[in-house]
Coordinates of C-alpha atoms and ligand atoms in Angstrom, one line a residue:
M1 CA 21.9 9.1 18.5
A2 CA 20.0 6.5 16.5
E3 CA 16.2 6.1 16.9
R4 CA 15.2 2.7 18.0
R5 CA 12.4 0.4 16.6
D6 CA 11.8 -3.3 16.7
V7 CA 11.4 -3.7 13.0
V8 CA 12.5 -1.5 10.1
I9 CA 10.9 -2.4 6.7
I10 CA 12.6 -0.9 3.7
G11 CA 10.0 -0.5 0.9
A12 CA 6.4 0.6 1.2
G13 CA 5.1 -1.5 -1.6
A14 CA 2.6 -4.4 -1.5
A15 CA 4.9 -6.8 0.5
G16 CA 6.3 -4.1 2.8
M17 CA 2.9 -2.7 3.8
M18 CA 1.4 -6.2 4.4
C19 CA 4.5 -7.1 6.6
A20 CA 4.1 -3.9 8.6
I21 CA 0.4 -4.6 9.3
E22 CA 1.2 -8.1 10.5
A23 CA 4.2 -7.1 12.6
G24 CA 2.4 -4.1 14.1
R25 CA -0.6 -6.3 15.1
R26 CA 1.9 -8.4 17.1
G27 CA 2.8 -5.3 19.1
R28 CA 6.1 -4.7 17.4
R29 CA 7.3 -1.1 16.9
V30 CA 7.5 -0.9 13.2
L31 CA 8.9 1.8 10.9
V32 CA 8.5 1.6 7.1
V33 CA 10.8 3.7 5.0
D34 CA 10.7 4.3 1.3
H35 CA 12.5 6.7 -1.0
A36 CA 9.4 7.3 -3.1
R37 CA 7.0 10.2 -2.3
A38 CA 3.9 7.9 -2.2
P39 CA 3.4 4.3 -0.9
G40 CA 2.3 1.5 -3.2
E41 CA 3.0 3.2 -6.5
K42 CA 2.9 -0.1 -8.4
I43 CA -0.4 -1.0 -6.8
R44 CA -1.7 2.3 -8.0
I45 CA -0.8 1.7 -11.7
S46 CA -1.6 -2.1 -11.6
G47 CA -4.3 -3.8 -13.5
G48 CA -4.9 -0.7 -15.7
G49 CA -5.6 1.4 -12.5
R50 CA -8.0 -1.2 -11.0
C51 CA -5.4 -3.6 -9.4
N52 CA -5.7 -7.3 -10.1
F53 CA -5.1 -7.8 -6.4
T54 CA -5.2 -11.6 -6.3
N55 CA -6.2 -14.7 -8.1
I56 CA -8.6 -17.1 -6.5
H57 CA -6.8 -20.1 -8.1
A58 CA -3.3 -19.0 -6.9
G59 CA -1.1 -22.0 -6.0
P60 CA 2.5 -23.0 -6.2
K61 CA 2.1 -24.1 -9.9
N62 CA 1.6 -20.4 -10.9
F63 CA 5.1 -19.4 -9.8
L64 CA 8.6 -19.6 -11.3
S65 CA 11.5 -20.1 -9.0
A66 CA 14.8 -22.1 -8.9
N67 CA 13.0 -24.0 -6.0
P68 CA 9.4 -24.4 -7.0
H69 CA 8.6 -25.7 -3.5
F70 CA 9.8 -22.6 -1.6
C71 CA 6.6 -20.6 -2.1
K72 CA 4.3 -23.3 -0.8
S73 CA 4.4 -22.6 2.9
A74 CA 3.7 -18.8 2.7
L75 CA 1.0 -19.2 0.1
A76 CA -0.7 -21.9 2.2
R77 CA -0.7 -19.7 5.3
Y78 CA -2.0 -16.6 3.6
T79 CA -4.5 -17.4 0.9
P80 CA -6.4 -15.3 -1.7
R81 CA -9.5 -15.8 0.5
D82 CA -7.6 -14.2 3.4
F83 CA -6.8 -11.1 1.3
L84 CA -10.4 -11.0 -0.1
D85 CA -11.7 -11.1 3.5
L86 CA -9.7 -7.9 4.2
V87 CA -11.0 -6.3 1.0
E88 CA -14.5 -7.1 2.0
R89 CA -14.1 -5.9 5.5
H90 CA -13.1 -2.5 4.0
R91 CA -16.2 -2.7 1.7
I92 CA -14.1 -2.3 -1.4
P93 CA -16.2 -3.3 -4.4
W94 CA -14.6 -6.0 -6.6
H95 CA -15.3 -8.3 -9.4
E96 CA -13.8 -11.4 -11.1
K97 CA -12.7 -10.5 -14.6
T98 CA -11.6 -13.8 -16.0
L99 CA -9.5 -16.9 -15.0
G100 CA -9.9 -16.2 -11.3
Q101 CA -8.5 -12.6 -11.6
L102 CA -10.0 -10.3 -9.0
F103 CA -10.1 -6.5 -9.6
C104 CA -11.4 -3.5 -7.8
D105 CA -14.6 -2.1 -9.4
N106 CA -13.5 1.5 -8.8
S107 CA -9.8 2.1 -8.3
A108 CA -6.5 0.5 -7.2
K109 CA -6.3 3.5 -4.8
D110 CA -8.9 1.7 -2.7
I111 CA -6.3 -1.1 -2.0
I112 CA -3.6 1.5 -1.0
A113 CA -6.1 3.3 1.3
M114 CA -7.0 -0.1 2.9
L115 CA -3.4 -1.0 3.5
L116 CA -2.6 2.5 5.0
A117 CA -5.7 2.3 7.2
E118 CA -4.6 -1.2 8.5
M119 CA -1.0 0.1 9.0
K120 CA -2.4 3.0 11.1
A121 CA -4.6 0.7 13.1
A122 CA -1.6 -1.6 13.8
G123 CA 0.3 1.4 15.1
T124 CA 3.0 1.4 12.4
E125 CA 4.9 4.4 11.2
L126 CA 5.6 5.3 7.5
R127 CA 8.4 7.6 6.4
L128 CA 8.4 8.5 2.7
S129 CA 10.9 10.5 0.6
T130 CA 13.7 8.9 2.6
P131 CA 16.6 7.6 0.6
I132 CA 18.7 5.0 2.3
G133 CA 22.4 5.5 2.6
A134 CA 23.8 2.4 4.2
V135 CA 22.7 -0.7 6.2
E136 CA 25.1 -1.8 8.9
H137 CA 24.9 -4.7 11.3
D138 CA 26.9 -5.2 14.4
G139 CA 25.8 -8.8 15.0
R140 CA 23.1 -7.7 17.4
A141 CA 21.1 -4.9 15.7
F142 CA 20.8 -3.4 12.2
R143 CA 21.5 0.3 11.6
V144 CA 19.7 1.9 8.7
V145 CA 21.3 5.1 7.7
T146 CA 18.9 7.4 5.9
E147 CA 19.0 11.0 4.7
H148 CA 16.8 11.8 7.7
G149 CA 18.8 10.1 10.4
T150 CA 19.7 6.6 11.6
V151 CA 17.3 4.0 12.8
E152 CA 18.3 0.9 14.8
A153 CA 16.3 -2.3 14.9
S154 CA 16.7 -5.9 15.8
S155 CA 14.8 -6.9 12.6
L156 CA 15.3 -5.6 9.1
V157 CA 12.9 -6.5 6.3
V158 CA 13.9 -5.7 2.7
A159 CA 10.8 -5.2 0.6
T160 CA 12.2 -3.1 -2.2
G161 CA 10.9 -5.2 -5.1
G162 CA 12.7 -5.9 -8.4
K163 CA 14.2 -3.8 -11.2
S164 CA 11.0 -3.4 -13.3
I165 CA 10.0 0.1 -14.3
P166 CA 13.1 2.1 -13.1
K167 CA 11.2 5.3 -13.9
M168 CA 9.0 4.5 -10.9
G169 CA 11.9 4.2 -8.5
A170 CA 12.7 0.5 -8.9
T171 CA 16.2 -0.3 -7.9
G172 CA 18.5 -3.3 -7.4
F173 CA 18.7 -2.4 -3.7
A174 CA 17.5 -5.7 -2.3
Y175 CA 20.1 -7.6 -4.3
R176 CA 22.9 -5.3 -3.1
I177 CA 21.8 -5.8 0.6
A178 CA 21.6 -9.6 0.0
E179 CA 25.1 -9.6 -1.4
Q180 CA 26.4 -7.4 1.4
F181 CA 25.2 -10.1 3.9
G182 CA 26.7 -12.9 1.8
L183 CA 23.4 -14.2 0.3
T184 CA 23.4 -15.5 -3.2
V185 CA 21.2 -13.7 -5.8
T186 CA 20.1 -15.7 -8.8
E187 CA 20.3 -14.3 -12.3
T188 CA 17.7 -11.5 -12.8
R189 CA 15.8 -10.8 -16.0
A190 CA 12.7 -9.0 -17.2
G191 CA 9.5 -11.1 -16.9
L192 CA 5.9 -10.5 -18.1
V193 CA 7.3 -8.3 -20.8
P194 CA 6.5 -7.6 -24.5
L195 CA 8.8 -9.3 -27.0
T196 CA 10.3 -7.5 -29.9
L197 CA 10.5 -8.6 -33.5
D198 CA 13.3 -7.8 -36.0
P199 CA 12.9 -4.8 -38.3
A200 CA 12.4 -6.9 -41.4
M201 CA 9.5 -8.8 -39.8
L202 CA 8.1 -5.5 -38.4
A203 CA 8.1 -4.0 -41.8
A204 CA 6.2 -7.1 -43.1
H205 CA 3.8 -6.7 -40.3
E206 CA 3.1 -3.0 -41.1
G207 CA -0.6 -2.3 -40.4
L208 CA -0.8 -5.0 -37.7
P209 CA -0.1 -2.9 -34.6
G210 CA -3.2 -2.8 -32.5
V211 CA -4.5 -6.2 -33.9
A212 CA -5.3 -8.8 -31.2
V213 CA -6.0 -12.5 -31.7
D214 CA -6.7 -15.5 -29.5
V215 CA -3.7 -17.8 -29.3
V216 CA -2.1 -20.6 -27.5
A217 CA 1.5 -19.4 -26.9
R218 CA 4.0 -22.1 -26.2
H219 CA 7.6 -22.4 -25.1
G220 CA 9.0 -25.8 -23.9
K221 CA 6.4 -27.3 -21.6
A222 CA 4.7 -23.9 -20.8
E223 CA 1.6 -22.9 -22.7
F224 CA -0.9 -20.1 -22.2
R225 CA -4.2 -19.7 -23.9
E226 CA -5.0 -16.0 -24.0
A227 CA -4.9 -13.0 -26.4
A228 CA -1.8 -11.9 -28.3
L229 CA -1.4 -8.3 -29.5
F230 CA 0.7 -7.0 -32.3
T231 CA 2.5 -3.7 -31.4
H232 CA 4.9 -1.3 -33.1
R233 CA 7.8 -3.1 -31.5
G234 CA 6.6 -6.7 -31.8
L235 CA 4.3 -8.8 -29.7
S236 CA 2.4 -8.2 -26.5
G237 CA -0.9 -9.1 -24.9
P238 CA -1.5 -11.6 -22.0
A239 CA -0.4 -14.7 -23.8
I240 CA 2.9 -13.2 -24.9
L241 CA 3.6 -11.6 -21.5
Q242 CA 3.0 -15.0 -19.9
I243 CA 5.3 -16.9 -22.2
S244 CA 8.0 -14.2 -22.0
S245 CA 8.7 -15.4 -18.5
Y246 CA 9.7 -18.8 -19.8
W247 CA 11.5 -17.6 -22.9
R248 CA 15.1 -16.4 -23.2
E249 CA 16.7 -14.1 -25.6
G250 CA 17.0 -15.5 -29.1
E251 CA 14.8 -18.6 -28.4
E252 CA 11.7 -19.6 -30.4
I253 CA 8.1 -19.3 -29.3
A254 CA 5.2 -21.1 -31.0
L255 CA 1.7 -19.7 -31.5
T256 CA -1.5 -21.6 -32.4
L257 CA -3.9 -18.9 -33.8
C258 CA -7.6 -19.1 -33.0
P259 CA -7.3 -22.4 -31.2
D260 CA -11.1 -22.8 -31.1
V261 CA -11.4 -22.8 -34.8
D262 CA -11.1 -26.0 -37.0
F263 CA -9.5 -24.3 -40.0
A264 CA -9.2 -27.5 -42.0
A265 CA -12.9 -28.0 -41.8
A266 CA -13.7 -24.3 -42.4
I267 CA -11.5 -24.2 -45.5
A268 CA -12.9 -27.5 -46.8
A269 CA -16.5 -26.2 -46.3
A270 CA -15.7 -22.9 -47.9
R271 CA -14.2 -24.6 -50.9
R272 CA -17.3 -26.7 -51.4
E273 CA -19.7 -23.8 -51.0
N274 CA -17.8 -21.1 -52.9
G275 CA -14.4 -21.9 -54.3
R276 CA -14.1 -18.5 -56.0
Q277 CA -13.6 -16.6 -52.7
A278 CA -10.1 -15.6 -51.6
V279 CA -8.4 -17.7 -48.9
Q280 CA -8.0 -14.6 -46.7
T281 CA -11.8 -14.1 -46.8
V282 CA -12.3 -17.5 -45.2
L283 CA -9.6 -16.8 -42.6
A284 CA -11.1 -13.3 -41.9
E285 CA -14.3 -14.9 -40.7
H286 CA -12.3 -16.0 -37.6
M287 CA -9.5 -13.5 -37.2
P288 CA -8.8 -9.8 -37.9
K289 CA -8.7 -9.1 -41.7
K290 CA -5.2 -7.6 -41.5
L291 CA -3.7 -10.8 -39.9
A292 CA -5.5 -13.0 -42.5
Q293 CA -4.0 -10.9 -45.2
L294 CA -0.5 -11.1 -43.7
L295 CA -0.6 -14.9 -43.4
V296 CA -1.6 -15.5 -47.0
T297 CA 0.9 -13.0 -48.3
E298 CA 3.8 -14.5 -46.2
L299 CA 3.0 -17.9 -47.6
G300 CA 2.7 -16.6 -51.2
I301 CA -0.9 -17.6 -51.4
D302 CA -2.8 -15.7 -54.1
G303 CA -6.1 -16.1 -56.0
P304 CA -9.3 -18.1 -55.3
L305 CA -9.5 -20.9 -52.9
A306 CA -10.4 -23.5 -55.6
E307 CA -7.0 -22.9 -57.3
Q308 CA -4.9 -23.5 -54.2
S309 CA -2.9 -26.8 -54.2
G310 CA -3.3 -29.2 -51.2
R311 CA 0.4 -28.4 -50.3
R312 CA -0.3 -24.7 -50.0
I313 CA -3.4 -25.3 -47.9
E314 CA -1.4 -27.7 -45.7
A315 CA 1.3 -25.0 -45.3
L316 CA -1.3 -22.5 -44.2
L317 CA -2.9 -24.9 -41.7
Q318 CA 0.6 -25.7 -40.3
R319 CA 1.2 -21.9 -39.9
L320 CA -2.1 -21.5 -38.1
R321 CA -1.4 -24.4 -35.8
D322 CA 2.2 -23.8 -35.1
W323 CA 3.5 -20.3 -36.1
R324 CA 7.2 -20.3 -35.0
L325 CA 8.7 -16.9 -34.1
R326 CA 12.1 -16.1 -32.8
P327 CA 11.9 -12.7 -31.1
P328 CA 15.4 -11.2 -30.9
G329 CA 14.7 -9.5 -27.6
S330 CA 12.2 -8.1 -25.1
E331 CA 11.3 -4.5 -24.1
G332 CA 13.3 -5.1 -20.9
Y333 CA 12.8 -3.6 -17.5
R334 CA 11.4 -0.5 -19.0
T335 CA 8.0 -2.1 -19.4
A336 CA 8.4 -5.5 -17.7
E337 CA 5.7 -6.1 -15.0
V338 CA 8.1 -8.2 -12.9
T339 CA 11.7 -9.2 -12.4
L340 CA 12.5 -12.9 -12.6
G341 CA 15.1 -14.3 -10.3
G342 CA 16.4 -12.5 -7.2
V343 CA 17.4 -13.3 -3.7
D344 CA 18.2 -17.1 -3.7
T345 CA 15.5 -19.0 -1.8
A346 CA 18.1 -21.5 -0.7
A347 CA 19.3 -18.7 1.7
L348 CA 15.9 -18.1 3.2
D349 CA 13.6 -19.9 5.5
S350 CA 10.3 -20.6 3.7
R351 CA 8.1 -20.1 6.8
S352 CA 9.4 -16.7 7.8
M353 CA 11.4 -15.4 4.8
A354 CA 14.3 -14.9 7.2
A355 CA 17.9 -15.2 6.0
K356 CA 19.1 -18.5 7.5
A357 CA 22.6 -17.2 8.1
V358 CA 21.7 -13.7 9.4
P359 CA 19.3 -13.6 12.3
G360 CA 16.8 -10.7 12.0
L361 CA 17.2 -10.1 8.3
Y362 CA 14.2 -10.8 6.0
F363 CA 13.5 -10.6 2.2
I364 CA 10.0 -10.5 0.9
G365 CA 8.0 -9.8 -2.3
E366 CA 9.4 -9.5 -5.8
A367 CA 13.0 -9.2 -4.5
V368 CA 12.9 -12.9 -3.8
D369 CA 13.4 -15.5 -6.6
V370 CA 9.7 -16.2 -6.7
T371 CA 7.8 -14.8 -9.7
G372 CA 4.1 -15.3 -10.5
W373 CA 2.2 -15.5 -13.7
L374 CA 0.2 -12.6 -15.0
G375 CA -3.2 -12.4 -13.3
G376 CA -3.0 -11.3 -9.7
Y377 CA -0.4 -13.9 -8.7
N378 CA 2.4 -11.5 -8.0
F379 CA 0.4 -9.5 -5.5
Q380 CA -0.7 -12.7 -3.9
W381 CA 3.0 -13.6 -3.4
A382 CA 3.6 -10.0 -2.0
W383 CA 0.8 -10.4 0.5
A384 CA 1.7 -14.0 1.5
S385 CA 5.5 -13.4 1.9
G386 CA 4.8 -10.1 3.7
H387 CA 2.4 -11.8 6.0
A388 CA 5.0 -14.6 6.7
A389 CA 7.8 -12.2 7.6
G390 CA 5.4 -10.0 9.6
G391 CA 4.6 -12.9 11.8
H392 CA 8.2 -13.4 12.7
A393 CA 10.1 -10.1 12.4
Ligands
LIG1 P1 7.1 -3.0 -5.1 O1 7.9 -2.7 -6.3 O2 5.6 -2.9 -5.1 O3 7.5 -2.1 -3.9 C1 8.9 -1.8 -3.6 C2 9.0 -0.5 -2.8 O4 10.3 -0.3 -2.5 C3 8.5 0.7 -3.7 O5 7.7 1.5 -2.9 C4 9.9 1.5 -3.9 O6 9.7 2.9 -4.0 C5 10.7 1.1 -2.7 N1 12.1 1.1 -3.0 C6 12.8 0.5 -4.1 N2 14.1 0.7 -4.0 C7 14.3 1.5 -2.8 C8 15.4 2.0 -2.2 N3 16.7 1.9 -2.7 N4 15.3 2.7 -1.1 C9 14.0 2.9 -0.5 N5 12.9 2.4 -1.1 C10 13.0 1.7 -2.2 N6 0.8 -7.8 -10.1 C11 -0.4 -8.4 -9.8 O7 -0.5 -9.4 -9.1 N7 -1.6 -7.8 -10.4 C12 -1.5 -6.7 -11.2 O8 -2.5 -6.2 -11.7 C13 -0.2 -6.2 -11.5 N8 -0.1 -5.2 -12.4 C14 1.1 -4.6 -12.7 C15 1.2 -3.5 -13.6 C16 2.5 -3.0 -13.8 C17 2.6 -1.8 -14.8 C18 3.6 -3.4 -13.1 C19 5.0 -2.8 -13.3 C20 3.5 -4.5 -12.2 C21 2.3 -5.1 -12.0 N9 2.2 -6.2 -11.1 C22 0.9 -6.8 -10.9 C23 3.3 -6.7 -10.4 C24 3.3 -6.2 -9.0 O9 3.1 -4.7 -9.1 C25 4.6 -6.5 -8.2 O10 4.8 -7.9 -8.3 C26 4.5 -6.1 -6.8 O11 4.2 -4.7 -6.7 C27 5.7 -6.4 -6.0 O12 5.5 -6.0 -4.7 P2 6.8 -5.6 -3.8 O13 6.2 -5.0 -2.5 O14 7.7 -6.7 -3.7 O15 7.6 -4.5 -4.6

């Protein structure tokens, strides 16, 4: 005998929990199932343990999707202010870090506790450590077969996220269910991910791991002005993670180093004042010494500033303005913060997240082909899409 509920939500992550709260408030009998031992594991580790839970500037322009209009409806109906109101009602201390990014003062666990309290208040039930065997549909109800019995419901919400960080239980489950019901899944790839450099370049960059520098990172029309970080494998830091979502394997990215500094003026002034100093000494006034050294070495610049030809200095300025790098790959899903692509938005209704062709079936959160920038946007999408589905399921 199957248990009966109105709504079964698979996945107790950010989107699934928000959906449960909203559906429960409407009086629906909601069961959330997850194969993990704890809910909201990605919330727990997010933002360095302090959860960048939203971004006050979040809008459709901050998301990548085959259909950039799809996210508009849900984002407009559940805004960063709505989530912030919830956070404030629970007296969770928070602060804005930079660029509209809101973080908990204390711990990401505050957000998980808040969501669990809201789920409880809404009368929903959470079942953890429950692997899913199969999902069946007889045209009327969905049957979710789990290791702990079968549950039947008229609505099924798939909130199992993307493929990033498989070590934390990420699976391609949502894509499999989408395909089972005839929905298209767009190509998936790792996003917000560190990029690798080839071994020869890494050898030349020996000593740089740990060095950070302000950059504008560019790829096509996308550009992000934040920090870049050299690592043992290649490049990371917010600017690189951001641009990685626009980049594809083997393509070039361009970096402007220290965009606030007018290096042409700085070098000209240094030449007038003390032409005997080394070029890297001038650069090191504005960037880490090791990076300054690498740049002059790579361009074969040696000796005092006064002895450098105009051509050499121009080559250096060009490198500072427009450093072209061709990362051969990324660190992949192992470290990616998100999965780009996913359940095709063409198959979903943008107001409710319902599958147009399968009444009662919903996809929310990262599983859907909507991916945010770094900076609290991905959680905002999880809250907004969860809220949208919870209002209908
Ligand atoms: P999410 O992945 O959160 O939840 C999916 C749930 O489904 C999990 O509980 C999982 O166990 C369960 N599940 C998966 N497969 C299953 C299966 N087969 N059967 C049963 N259950 C299954 N974003 C942001 O806005 N601000 C931030 O600070 C950060 N920081 C950050 C740090 C790191 C290290 C990562 C990896 C990611 C972030 N993110 C982020 C991104 C953010 O965590 C992500 O976009 C959301 O968690 C997506 O929410 P979902 O609910 O869609 O999936």
